[in-house]
Amino acid sequence: MSGNSSIVNSVLDQLSASGHKKVVYCNDPDTGLKAIIAIHDTTLGPALGGTRMWSYTTESEALEDVLRLSSAMTYKAAITGLNLGGGKAVIIGDSRKGKSEAMMRSYGRFIKNLNGEFITAEDVGTTTKDMEYIRMETSHVTGVPESLGGAGNPAPTTAKGVFLGIKACVKEVFGTDMLAGRSVVVQGIGNVGEHLVALLRAENVEVYISDINEERLQHVARTYKAKPIGADKIFGLDADIYAPCALGATVNDKTINKMKFAIIAGSANNQLADENKHGQLLLEKGILFAPDYLINAGGLISCYSELTGFGKKRTMQLTENIYNATRDVIKMSKTDNIPTIWAANRIAEKRIIDIKKIKSSF
Ligand code: NAD
């Protein structure tokens, strides 16, 4: 009993520390489903966030990840002006061999039982096919294929937002948002990275690419006339912009020291290993950082459009706002001499506080 209560306390303490509203553990031995759904904040609307399937080595590692990712979703929705809260889910397991229709439908029933408080979408390790299975049990899912009335793969919209975030930063640093002649290194040329490379090359940007998937690297290099480089060459490269589109935490003590970039702007979530420390270090080094959750919000906008029935035109308008939103963040960062990530956090938190107040009137 005392052992159990100390575990419960430690999880609840973590929720209090991170400001989370609710965490739901989903366990279905029949299908092998082990999942954690985290709902961070629902002031602005239902919590929307992807479901990640990953081979976490411990349950506490999975909890830590889902807490971190769900609070970032709250900030992303808030700064983008969407009426959504922040949530995320993780399924513990190997997405290549541990998935089944029954598991996904079982997971869909857990989501159904939350009565719309949580809405999911695809993420690392899940696909539009998985969303189709979830949709068989609940309507609280987005990112289903276009053939089934959904918005389909959100990656092109995400890439467009990142591209506009890059333009807003280039305008700040170089005085014009013309990209021709600039150089960008894109780390990770998957779904988002490849679309970003296409947009950059269409504006005559010199593009370097890096990926652990050699076959993909060569394919993207040939298709877009981009220059492949090894992972060990990225951080010392003499390029204007670094666009992380693979993993989080690539901006850290080791890499910042080597950087000669003027700008960091990419799609990966949680790019700064330590938000406070590395945000400050980049400010001191004069490297302009585009807050990741702001410029990669295109995917969330695409999901929101699917939910609300907005058409492609409105989706694009909302995505185009990322340019001005990035300019606003940069302006606040300069005026108050604070890292851009702090400025973004302030803007997002202010919207949540303001809307909380209006909700208190009958
Ligand atoms: P993806 O899985 O399609 O692509 C990731 C690519 O990165 C793959 O090609 C992979 O081989 C490569 N990669 C993995 N480890 C690497 C490493 N160490 N070095 C170089 N390359 C490596 O994922 P995606 O959908 O393109 O998303 C990319 C990033 O953007 C992820 O961090 C994701 O969370 C984030 N993001 C994606 C979306 C979206 O709409 N897909 C939205 C918001 C944020």
mmCIF file of C-alpha atoms and ligand atoms in Angstrom:
data_model
loop_
_atom_site.group_PDB
_atom_site.id
_atom_site.type_symbol
_atom_site.label_atom_id
_atom_site.label_comp_id
_atom_site.label_asym_id
_atom_site.label_seq_id
_atom_site.Cartn_x
_atom_site.Cartn_y
_atom_site.Cartn_z
ATOM 1 C CA MET A 1 0.000 0.000 0.000
ATOM 2 C CA SER A 2 2.669 2.494 1.024
ATOM 3 C CA GLY A 3 4.730 1.525 -2.089
ATOM 4 C CA ASN A 4 1.722 2.129 -4.345
ATOM 5 C CA SER A 5 0.874 5.457 -2.783
ATOM 6 C CA SER A 6 4.412 6.744 -3.286
ATOM 7 C CA ILE A 7 4.163 5.900 -7.017
ATOM 8 C CA VAL A 8 0.791 7.642 -7.267
ATOM 9 C CA ASN A 9 2.182 10.666 -5.456
ATOM 10 C CA SER A 10 5.179 10.928 -7.715
ATOM 11 C CA VAL A 11 3.041 10.867 -10.878
ATOM 12 C CA LEU A 12 0.619 13.417 -9.432
ATOM 13 C CA ASP A 13 3.541 15.574 -8.344
ATOM 14 C CA GLN A 14 4.825 15.508 -11.915
ATOM 15 C CA LEU A 15 1.378 16.565 -13.171
ATOM 16 C CA SER A 16 1.247 19.434 -10.688
ATOM 17 C CA ALA A 17 4.742 20.563 -11.643
ATOM 18 C CA SER A 18 3.954 20.613 -15.362
ATOM 19 C CA GLY A 19 0.418 22.012 -14.945
ATOM 20 C CA HIS A 20 -1.301 18.958 -16.439
ATOM 21 C CA LYS A 21 -5.012 18.415 -16.037
ATOM 22 C CA LYS A 22 -5.315 14.712 -16.616
ATOM 23 C CA VAL A 23 -3.370 11.589 -17.544
ATOM 24 C CA VAL A 24 -5.115 8.406 -18.638
ATOM 25 C CA TYR A 25 -3.371 5.023 -18.643
ATOM 26 C CA CYS A 26 -4.849 2.619 -21.202
ATOM 27 C CA ASN A 27 -4.205 -1.097 -20.719
ATOM 28 C CA ASP A 28 -5.741 -3.859 -22.864
ATOM 29 C CA PRO A 29 -3.985 -7.224 -22.443
ATOM 30 C CA ASP A 30 -6.132 -8.780 -25.200
ATOM 31 C CA THR A 31 -4.636 -6.569 -27.907
ATOM 32 C CA GLY A 32 -1.340 -5.705 -26.169
ATOM 33 C CA LEU A 33 -2.271 -2.023 -25.962
ATOM 34 C CA LYS A 34 -0.322 -0.012 -23.404
ATOM 35 C CA ALA A 35 -0.847 3.694 -23.886
ATOM 36 C CA ILE A 36 -0.742 6.958 -21.959
ATOM 37 C CA ILE A 37 -2.926 9.918 -22.926
ATOM 38 C CA ALA A 38 -1.918 13.270 -21.412
ATOM 39 C CA ILE A 39 -4.256 16.258 -21.372
ATOM 40 C CA HIS A 40 -2.351 19.394 -20.489
ATOM 41 C CA ASP A 41 -4.814 22.285 -20.798
ATOM 42 C CA THR A 42 -8.313 22.676 -22.254
ATOM 43 C CA THR A 43 -8.928 26.390 -21.666
ATOM 44 C CA LEU A 44 -9.068 27.146 -25.383
ATOM 45 C CA GLY A 45 -10.816 23.962 -26.506
ATOM 46 C CA PRO A 46 -10.499 20.179 -26.643
ATOM 47 C CA ALA A 47 -6.955 18.866 -26.281
ATOM 48 C CA LEU A 48 -5.621 17.856 -29.672
ATOM 49 C CA GLY A 49 -2.382 15.987 -30.183
ATOM 50 C CA GLY A 50 -0.870 13.146 -32.144
ATOM 51 C CA THR A 51 -0.389 9.579 -30.971
ATOM 52 C CA ARG A 52 3.242 8.502 -30.997
ATOM 53 C CA MET A 53 4.182 4.805 -30.998
ATOM 54 C CA TRP A 54 7.664 4.219 -29.686
ATOM 55 C CA SER A 55 9.682 1.458 -27.965
ATOM 56 C CA TYR A 56 10.154 3.290 -24.671
ATOM 57 C CA THR A 57 12.429 1.350 -22.361
ATOM 58 C CA THR A 58 10.539 2.330 -19.213
ATOM 59 C CA GLU A 59 7.069 3.552 -18.364
ATOM 60 C CA SER A 60 8.502 6.666 -16.730
ATOM 61 C CA GLU A 61 10.345 7.518 -19.967
ATOM 62 C CA ALA A 62 7.013 7.266 -21.826
ATOM 63 C CA LEU A 63 5.285 9.443 -19.223
ATOM 64 C CA GLU A 64 8.014 12.072 -19.371
ATOM 65 C CA ASP A 65 7.755 12.209 -23.175
ATOM 66 C CA VAL A 66 3.965 12.475 -23.256
ATOM 67 C CA LEU A 67 3.940 15.222 -20.608
ATOM 68 C CA ARG A 68 6.559 17.266 -22.470
ATOM 69 C CA LEU A 69 4.885 16.835 -25.855
ATOM 70 C CA SER A 70 1.353 17.590 -24.610
ATOM 71 C CA SER A 71 2.291 20.887 -22.959
ATOM 72 C CA ALA A 72 4.024 21.980 -26.192
ATOM 73 C CA MET A 73 0.696 21.358 -27.969
ATOM 74 C CA THR A 74 -1.045 23.816 -25.614
ATOM 75 C CA TYR A 75 1.470 26.516 -26.569
ATOM 76 C CA LYS A 76 1.311 25.653 -30.263
ATOM 77 C CA ALA A 77 -2.492 25.956 -30.436
ATOM 78 C CA ALA A 78 -2.511 29.116 -28.317
ATOM 79 C CA ILE A 79 0.070 31.063 -30.316
ATOM 80 C CA THR A 80 -1.490 29.977 -33.614
ATOM 81 C CA GLY A 81 -4.861 31.412 -32.565
ATOM 82 C CA LEU A 82 -6.669 28.059 -32.665
ATOM 83 C CA ASN A 83 -9.442 27.117 -30.245
ATOM 84 C CA LEU A 84 -7.732 23.949 -29.119
ATOM 85 C CA GLY A 85 -6.098 22.769 -25.942
ATOM 86 C CA GLY A 86 -2.956 20.675 -25.657
ATOM 87 C CA GLY A 87 -2.759 16.902 -25.437
ATOM 88 C CA LYS A 88 -0.688 14.022 -26.714
ATOM 89 C CA ALA A 89 -0.631 10.242 -26.430
ATOM 90 C CA VAL A 90 2.026 7.576 -26.565
ATOM 91 C CA ILE A 91 1.606 3.876 -27.277
ATOM 92 C CA ILE A 92 4.432 1.836 -25.816
ATOM 93 C CA GLY A 93 5.726 -0.630 -28.410
ATOM 94 C CA ASP A 94 7.469 -1.179 -31.717
ATOM 95 C CA SER A 95 5.420 0.418 -34.500
ATOM 96 C CA ARG A 96 6.958 -1.898 -37.122
ATOM 97 C CA LYS A 97 5.760 -5.141 -35.563
ATOM 98 C CA GLY A 98 3.600 -4.397 -32.534
ATOM 99 C CA LYS A 99 0.538 -2.883 -34.209
ATOM 100 C CA SER A 100 -2.791 -4.437 -35.214
ATOM 101 C CA GLU A 101 -6.268 -3.323 -36.221
ATOM 102 C CA ALA A 102 -7.596 -4.626 -32.891
ATOM 103 C CA MET A 103 -5.003 -2.655 -30.900
ATOM 104 C CA MET A 104 -5.795 0.596 -32.715
ATOM 105 C CA ARG A 105 -9.549 0.073 -32.360
ATOM 106 C CA SER A 106 -9.148 -0.720 -28.680
ATOM 107 C CA TYR A 107 -7.173 2.500 -28.318
ATOM 108 C CA GLY A 108 -9.978 4.287 -30.233
ATOM 109 C CA ARG A 109 -12.459 3.116 -27.594
ATOM 110 C CA PHE A 110 -10.340 4.632 -24.824
ATOM 111 C CA ILE A 111 -10.405 7.939 -26.747
ATOM 112 C CA LYS A 112 -14.182 7.609 -27.207
ATOM 113 C CA ASN A 113 -14.596 7.308 -23.439
ATOM 114 C CA LEU A 114 -13.017 10.732 -23.012
ATOM 115 C CA ASN A 115 -16.098 12.207 -24.717
ATOM 116 C CA GLY A 116 -14.242 14.668 -26.925
ATOM 117 C CA GLU A 117 -11.866 16.038 -24.296
ATOM 118 C CA PHE A 118 -9.017 14.533 -26.353
ATOM 119 C CA ILE A 119 -8.759 14.351 -30.143
ATOM 120 C CA THR A 120 -5.871 12.580 -31.788
ATOM 121 C CA ALA A 121 -3.954 12.512 -35.076
ATOM 122 C CA GLU A 122 -0.937 10.700 -36.484
ATOM 123 C CA ASP A 123 2.588 11.183 -35.177
ATOM 124 C CA VAL A 124 5.902 9.288 -35.213
ATOM 125 C CA GLY A 125 5.087 5.555 -35.539
ATOM 126 C CA THR A 126 1.423 5.978 -36.523
ATOM 127 C CA THR A 127 -0.144 6.441 -39.955
ATOM 128 C CA THR A 128 -3.341 7.576 -41.663
ATOM 129 C CA LYS A 129 -4.316 3.861 -41.746
ATOM 130 C CA ASP A 130 -4.149 3.761 -37.929
ATOM 131 C CA MET A 131 -6.356 6.867 -37.821
ATOM 132 C CA GLU A 132 -8.850 5.012 -40.010
ATOM 133 C CA TYR A 133 -9.003 2.195 -37.428
ATOM 134 C CA ILE A 134 -9.442 4.691 -34.588
ATOM 135 C CA ARG A 135 -12.201 6.410 -36.600
ATOM 136 C CA MET A 136 -14.111 3.081 -36.640
ATOM 137 C CA GLU A 137 -14.587 3.502 -32.871
ATOM 138 C CA THR A 138 -14.700 7.283 -32.346
ATOM 139 C CA SER A 139 -15.106 10.501 -34.294
ATOM 140 C CA HIS A 140 -12.483 12.197 -32.102
ATOM 141 C CA VAL A 141 -9.650 11.654 -34.559
ATOM 142 C CA THR A 142 -8.216 13.728 -37.432
ATOM 143 C CA GLY A 143 -5.666 13.195 -40.182
ATOM 144 C CA VAL A 144 -7.678 10.440 -41.853
ATOM 145 C CA PRO A 145 -7.077 10.032 -45.613
ATOM 146 C CA GLU A 146 -8.589 12.546 -48.046
ATOM 147 C CA SER A 147 -10.498 9.684 -49.671
ATOM 148 C CA LEU A 148 -12.430 9.324 -46.385
ATOM 149 C CA GLY A 149 -13.180 13.033 -46.103
ATOM 150 C CA GLY A 150 -10.130 13.947 -44.009
ATOM 151 C CA ALA A 151 -7.382 16.489 -44.638
ATOM 152 C CA GLY A 152 -4.838 13.747 -45.312
ATOM 153 C CA ASN A 153 -1.111 14.034 -44.670
ATOM 154 C CA PRO A 154 -0.405 17.314 -42.817
ATOM 155 C CA ALA A 155 3.320 17.378 -43.758
ATOM 156 C CA PRO A 156 3.025 19.691 -46.815
ATOM 157 C CA THR A 157 1.196 22.294 -44.679
ATOM 158 C CA THR A 158 3.797 21.915 -41.938
ATOM 159 C CA ALA A 159 6.592 22.456 -44.480
ATOM 160 C CA LYS A 160 4.852 25.577 -45.815
ATOM 161 C CA GLY A 161 4.694 27.056 -42.292
ATOM 162 C CA VAL A 162 8.368 26.295 -41.682
ATOM 163 C CA PHE A 163 9.248 27.892 -45.020
ATOM 164 C CA LEU A 164 7.351 31.075 -44.019
ATOM 165 C CA GLY A 165 9.041 31.055 -40.596
ATOM 166 C CA ILE A 166 12.407 30.903 -42.375
ATOM 167 C CA LYS A 167 11.391 33.848 -44.578
ATOM 168 C CA ALA A 168 10.370 35.926 -41.531
ATOM 169 C CA CYS A 169 13.781 35.258 -39.935
ATOM 170 C CA VAL A 170 15.669 36.024 -43.155
ATOM 171 C CA LYS A 171 13.817 39.349 -43.367
ATOM 172 C CA GLU A 172 15.018 40.175 -39.845
ATOM 173 C CA VAL A 173 18.637 39.181 -40.366
ATOM 174 C CA PHE A 174 19.239 40.150 -44.001
ATOM 175 C CA GLY A 175 16.691 42.959 -44.439
ATOM 176 C CA THR A 176 14.732 41.218 -47.228
ATOM 177 C CA ASP A 177 12.783 37.985 -47.316
ATOM 178 C CA MET A 178 14.080 37.042 -50.749
ATOM 179 C CA LEU A 179 15.700 33.653 -50.283
ATOM 180 C CA ALA A 180 17.649 33.339 -53.536
ATOM 181 C CA GLY A 181 21.351 32.902 -52.848
ATOM 182 C CA ARG A 182 20.890 31.927 -49.191
ATOM 183 C CA SER A 183 22.090 28.552 -47.950
ATOM 184 C CA VAL A 184 20.134 26.137 -45.749
ATOM 185 C CA VAL A 185 21.046 22.784 -44.217
ATOM 186 C CA VAL A 186 18.026 20.521 -43.733
ATOM 187 C CA GLN A 187 18.572 17.727 -41.220
ATOM 188 C CA GLY A 188 16.043 14.942 -41.889
ATOM 189 C CA ILE A 189 14.408 14.788 -45.289
ATOM 190 C CA GLY A 190 11.343 12.744 -44.377
ATOM 191 C CA ASN A 191 7.757 13.822 -44.877
ATOM 192 C CA VAL A 192 8.258 17.476 -43.885
ATOM 193 C CA GLY A 193 11.944 17.800 -44.810
ATOM 194 C CA GLU A 194 11.443 16.764 -48.428
ATOM 195 C CA HIS A 195 8.581 19.256 -48.935
ATOM 196 C CA LEU A 196 10.735 21.966 -47.369
ATOM 197 C CA VAL A 197 13.634 21.151 -49.698
ATOM 198 C CA ALA A 198 11.252 21.462 -52.683
ATOM 199 C CA LEU A 199 10.024 24.902 -51.531
ATOM 200 C CA LEU A 200 13.558 26.153 -50.899
ATOM 201 C CA ARG A 201 14.968 24.889 -54.179
ATOM 202 C CA ALA A 202 12.060 26.535 -56.053
ATOM 203 C CA GLU A 203 13.445 29.857 -54.734
ATOM 204 C CA ASN A 204 17.023 29.054 -55.765
ATOM 205 C CA VAL A 205 18.285 28.420 -52.254
ATOM 206 C CA GLU A 206 21.491 26.406 -51.951
ATOM 207 C CA VAL A 207 20.300 23.372 -49.961
ATOM 208 C CA TYR A 208 22.440 20.873 -48.030
ATOM 209 C CA ILE A 209 20.694 17.739 -46.785
ATOM 210 C CA SER A 210 21.497 15.065 -44.225
ATOM 211 C CA ASP A 211 19.607 11.893 -43.281
ATOM 212 C CA ILE A 212 20.418 8.519 -41.748
ATOM 213 C CA ASN A 213 18.471 6.906 -44.593
ATOM 214 C CA GLU A 214 21.110 6.851 -47.348
ATOM 215 C CA GLU A 215 18.729 5.760 -50.092
ATOM 216 C CA ARG A 216 16.354 8.618 -49.343
ATOM 217 C CA LEU A 217 19.261 11.049 -49.133
ATOM 218 C CA GLN A 218 20.422 10.186 -52.649
ATOM 219 C CA HIS A 219 16.875 10.248 -54.014
ATOM 220 C CA VAL A 220 16.112 13.730 -52.614
ATOM 221 C CA ALA A 221 19.554 14.994 -53.704
ATOM 222 C CA ARG A 222 18.907 13.880 -57.288
ATOM 223 C CA THR A 223 15.289 15.068 -57.435
ATOM 224 C CA TYR A 224 15.917 18.600 -56.160
ATOM 225 C CA LYS A 225 19.615 19.089 -56.912
ATOM 226 C CA ALA A 226 20.398 19.379 -53.200
ATOM 227 C CA LYS A 227 23.837 18.605 -51.727
ATOM 228 C CA PRO A 228 24.060 15.571 -49.417
ATOM 229 C CA ILE A 229 26.373 15.887 -46.400
ATOM 230 C CA GLY A 230 27.319 13.560 -43.536
ATOM 231 C CA ALA A 231 25.800 14.014 -40.059
ATOM 232 C CA ASP A 232 29.222 15.002 -38.668
ATOM 233 C CA LYS A 233 29.439 17.953 -41.099
ATOM 234 C CA ILE A 234 26.170 19.708 -40.199
ATOM 235 C CA PHE A 235 27.088 21.843 -37.225
ATOM 236 C CA GLY A 236 30.359 23.288 -38.484
ATOM 237 C CA LEU A 237 28.915 24.098 -41.912
ATOM 238 C CA ASP A 238 29.193 27.627 -43.256
ATOM 239 C CA ALA A 239 25.500 28.010 -44.119
ATOM 240 C CA ASP A 240 23.008 30.777 -43.309
ATOM 241 C CA ILE A 241 20.268 28.605 -41.869
ATOM 242 C CA TYR A 242 19.979 25.316 -39.979
ATOM 243 C CA ALA A 243 16.592 23.591 -40.410
ATOM 244 C CA PRO A 244 16.229 20.657 -37.986
ATOM 245 C CA CYS A 245 13.517 18.380 -39.407
ATOM 246 C CA ALA A 246 14.364 15.072 -37.743
ATOM 247 C CA LEU A 247 14.867 14.990 -33.988
ATOM 248 C CA GLY A 248 14.513 17.162 -30.917
ATOM 249 C CA ALA A 249 17.355 18.476 -28.714
ATOM 250 C CA THR A 250 19.862 18.949 -31.554
ATOM 251 C CA VAL A 251 20.549 22.478 -30.286
ATOM 252 C CA ASN A 252 22.662 21.785 -27.207
ATOM 253 C CA ASP A 253 25.954 22.624 -25.459
ATOM 254 C CA LYS A 254 27.992 20.627 -27.953
ATOM 255 C CA THR A 255 26.398 21.839 -31.190
ATOM 256 C CA ILE A 256 25.931 25.546 -30.355
ATOM 257 C CA ASN A 257 29.689 25.880 -29.883
ATOM 258 C CA LYS A 258 30.312 24.805 -33.469
ATOM 259 C CA MET A 259 27.546 26.843 -35.123
ATOM 260 C CA LYS A 260 28.169 29.612 -37.627
ATOM 261 C CA PHE A 261 24.507 29.791 -38.718
ATOM 262 C CA ALA A 262 22.609 33.086 -38.579
ATOM 263 C CA ILE A 263 19.235 31.366 -38.142
ATOM 264 C CA ILE A 264 17.784 28.119 -36.760
ATOM 265 C CA ALA A 265 14.317 27.317 -38.119
ATOM 266 C CA GLY A 266 12.916 23.838 -38.696
ATOM 267 C CA SER A 267 10.015 21.478 -38.038
ATOM 268 C CA ALA A 268 11.367 19.204 -35.283
ATOM 269 C CA ASN A 269 9.646 19.537 -31.910
ATOM 270 C CA ASN A 270 11.633 20.638 -28.838
ATOM 271 C CA GLN A 271 14.794 21.604 -30.727
ATOM 272 C CA LEU A 272 16.445 23.251 -27.707
ATOM 273 C CA ALA A 273 17.819 20.631 -25.302
ATOM 274 C CA ASP A 274 17.249 23.099 -22.461
ATOM 275 C CA GLU A 275 14.775 25.843 -23.360
ATOM 276 C CA ASN A 276 16.076 28.446 -20.891
ATOM 277 C CA LYS A 277 19.789 27.795 -21.113
ATOM 278 C CA HIS A 278 20.051 27.294 -24.866
ATOM 279 C CA GLY A 279 17.509 30.017 -25.709
ATOM 280 C CA GLN A 280 19.732 32.431 -23.796
ATOM 281 C CA LEU A 281 22.951 31.088 -25.345
ATOM 282 C CA LEU A 282 21.590 31.574 -28.873
ATOM 283 C CA LEU A 283 20.564 35.133 -28.006
ATOM 284 C CA GLU A 284 24.088 35.866 -26.740
ATOM 285 C CA LYS A 285 25.645 34.306 -29.838
ATOM 286 C CA GLY A 286 23.370 36.325 -32.135
ATOM 287 C CA ILE A 287 21.753 33.246 -33.701
ATOM 288 C CA LEU A 288 18.078 33.879 -34.416
ATOM 289 C CA PHE A 289 15.934 30.943 -33.295
ATOM 290 C CA ALA A 290 12.427 30.533 -34.754
ATOM 291 C CA PRO A 291 10.368 28.891 -31.970
ATOM 292 C CA ASP A 292 9.689 25.360 -33.204
ATOM 293 C CA TYR A 293 6.114 25.038 -31.992
ATOM 294 C CA LEU A 294 5.200 28.287 -33.760
ATOM 295 C CA ILE A 295 6.624 27.605 -37.212
ATOM 296 C CA ASN A 296 5.732 23.876 -37.300
ATOM 297 C CA ALA A 297 2.047 24.536 -36.493
ATOM 298 C CA GLY A 298 0.925 23.867 -40.097
ATOM 299 C CA GLY A 299 0.164 20.231 -39.241
ATOM 300 C CA LEU A 300 -2.045 21.263 -36.339
ATOM 301 C CA ILE A 301 -3.767 23.842 -38.547
ATOM 302 C CA SER A 302 -4.477 21.088 -41.069
ATOM 303 C CA CYS A 303 -6.057 18.913 -38.317
ATOM 304 C CA TYR A 304 -8.069 21.876 -37.011
ATOM 305 C CA SER A 305 -9.373 22.566 -40.503
ATOM 306 C CA GLU A 306 -10.476 18.957 -40.808
ATOM 307 C CA LEU A 307 -12.400 19.227 -37.522
ATOM 308 C CA THR A 308 -14.041 22.546 -38.280
ATOM 309 C CA GLY A 309 -14.710 21.867 -41.956
ATOM 310 C CA PHE A 310 -12.533 24.755 -43.158
ATOM 311 C CA GLY A 311 -11.512 24.428 -46.764
ATOM 312 C CA LYS A 312 -8.005 24.514 -48.232
ATOM 313 C CA LYS A 313 -8.146 28.327 -48.663
ATOM 314 C CA ARG A 314 -8.738 28.989 -44.953
ATOM 315 C CA THR A 315 -6.077 26.410 -44.036
ATOM 316 C CA MET A 316 -3.586 28.287 -46.177
ATOM 317 C CA GLN A 317 -4.599 31.674 -44.692
ATOM 318 C CA LEU A 318 -4.031 30.360 -41.169
ATOM 319 C CA THR A 319 -0.690 28.887 -42.224
ATOM 320 C CA GLU A 320 0.363 32.143 -43.859
ATOM 321 C CA ASN A 321 -0.190 33.905 -40.500
ATOM 322 C CA ILE A 322 2.935 32.078 -39.297
ATOM 323 C CA TYR A 323 5.026 34.703 -41.120
ATOM 324 C CA ASN A 324 3.569 37.626 -39.139
ATOM 325 C CA ALA A 325 3.414 35.643 -35.892
ATOM 326 C CA THR A 326 7.150 34.942 -36.237
ATOM 327 C CA ARG A 327 7.819 38.638 -36.903
ATOM 328 C CA ASP A 328 5.836 39.528 -33.732
ATOM 329 C CA VAL A 329 7.887 37.092 -31.638
ATOM 330 C CA ILE A 330 11.158 38.497 -33.006
ATOM 331 C CA LYS A 331 9.970 42.044 -32.284
ATOM 332 C CA MET A 332 9.145 41.221 -28.645
ATOM 333 C CA SER A 333 12.439 39.365 -28.239
ATOM 334 C CA LYS A 334 14.363 42.428 -29.457
ATOM 335 C CA THR A 335 12.355 44.987 -27.496
ATOM 336 C CA ASP A 336 12.612 43.067 -24.226
ATOM 337 C CA ASN A 337 16.032 41.530 -24.973
ATOM 338 C CA ILE A 338 14.792 38.012 -24.229
ATOM 339 C CA PRO A 339 15.201 34.744 -26.151
ATOM 340 C CA THR A 340 12.600 34.250 -28.887
ATOM 341 C CA ILE A 341 11.304 31.112 -27.171
ATOM 342 C CA TRP A 342 10.471 33.136 -24.043
ATOM 343 C CA ALA A 343 8.708 35.740 -26.181
ATOM 344 C CA ALA A 344 6.653 32.996 -27.859
ATOM 345 C CA ASN A 345 5.777 31.489 -24.475
ATOM 346 C CA ARG A 346 4.622 34.885 -23.182
ATOM 347 C CA ILE A 347 2.345 35.459 -26.192
ATOM 348 C CA ALA A 348 0.839 31.960 -25.901
ATOM 349 C CA GLU A 349 0.330 32.214 -22.124
ATOM 350 C CA LYS A 350 -1.280 35.640 -22.434
ATOM 351 C CA ARG A 351 -3.889 34.304 -24.856
ATOM 352 C CA ILE A 352 -4.758 31.444 -22.501
ATOM 353 C CA ILE A 353 -5.055 33.791 -19.501
ATOM 354 C CA ASP A 354 -7.181 36.287 -21.477
ATOM 355 C CA ILE A 355 -9.581 33.634 -22.761
ATOM 356 C CA LYS A 356 -9.857 32.029 -19.309
ATOM 357 C CA LYS A 357 -11.168 35.392 -18.047
ATOM 358 C CA ILE A 358 -13.893 35.740 -20.684
ATOM 359 C CA LYS A 359 -15.033 32.177 -20.005
ATOM 360 C CA SER A 360 -15.814 33.063 -16.408
ATOM 361 C CA SER A 361 -18.779 35.253 -17.447
ATOM 362 C CA PHE A 362 -22.148 33.537 -17.837
HETATM 363 P P1 NAD B 1 9.579 11.537 -40.820
HETATM 364 O O1 NAD B 1 9.689 10.374 -39.914
HETATM 365 O O2 NAD B 1 8.811 11.433 -42.090
HETATM 366 O O3 NAD B 1 11.046 12.074 -41.211
HETATM 367 C C1 NAD B 1 12.103 12.138 -40.335
HETATM 368 C C2 NAD B 1 13.372 11.933 -41.151
HETATM 369 O O4 NAD B 1 14.480 12.152 -40.297
HETATM 370 C C3 NAD B 1 13.508 10.529 -41.725
HETATM 371 O O5 NAD B 1 13.858 10.587 -43.086
HETATM 372 C C4 NAD B 1 14.633 9.923 -40.869
HETATM 373 O O6 NAD B 1 15.408 8.970 -41.596
HETATM 374 C C5 NAD B 1 15.431 11.137 -40.534
HETATM 375 N N1 NAD B 1 16.270 10.997 -39.350
HETATM 376 C C6 NAD B 1 16.031 10.321 -38.192
HETATM 377 N N2 NAD B 1 17.078 10.429 -37.357
HETATM 378 C C7 NAD B 1 17.994 11.218 -37.978
HETATM 379 C C8 NAD B 1 19.264 11.708 -37.650
HETATM 380 N N3 NAD B 1 19.834 11.409 -36.488
HETATM 381 N N4 NAD B 1 19.929 12.483 -38.540
HETATM 382 C C9 NAD B 1 19.385 12.776 -39.744
HETATM 383 N N5 NAD B 1 18.164 12.336 -40.118
HETATM 384 C C10 NAD B 1 17.488 11.571 -39.262
HETATM 385 O O7 NAD B 1 9.008 12.731 -39.900
HETATM 386 P P2 NAD B 1 8.303 14.067 -40.383
HETATM 387 O O8 NAD B 1 6.846 13.866 -40.399
HETATM 388 O O9 NAD B 1 9.001 14.587 -41.597
HETATM 389 O O10 NAD B 1 8.614 15.026 -39.144
HETATM 390 C C11 NAD B 1 9.917 15.561 -38.966
HETATM 391 C C12 NAD B 1 9.982 16.290 -37.637
HETATM 392 O O11 NAD B 1 9.017 17.349 -37.618
HETATM 393 C C13 NAD B 1 9.650 15.402 -36.426
HETATM 394 O O12 NAD B 1 10.421 15.835 -35.343
HETATM 395 C C14 NAD B 1 8.173 15.704 -36.159
HETATM 396 O O13 NAD B 1 7.828 15.493 -34.802
HETATM 397 C C15 NAD B 1 8.110 17.181 -36.520
HETATM 398 N N6 NAD B 1 6.777 17.613 -36.945
HETATM 399 C C16 NAD B 1 6.161 17.015 -37.998
HETATM 400 C C17 NAD B 1 4.909 17.447 -38.396
HETATM 401 C C18 NAD B 1 4.204 16.819 -39.566
HETATM 402 O O14 NAD B 1 3.232 17.409 -40.080
HETATM 403 N N7 NAD B 1 4.636 15.667 -40.051
HETATM 404 C C19 NAD B 1 4.275 18.503 -37.716
HETATM 405 C C20 NAD B 1 4.945 19.119 -36.647
HETATM 406 C C21 NAD B 1 6.200 18.659 -36.271
#
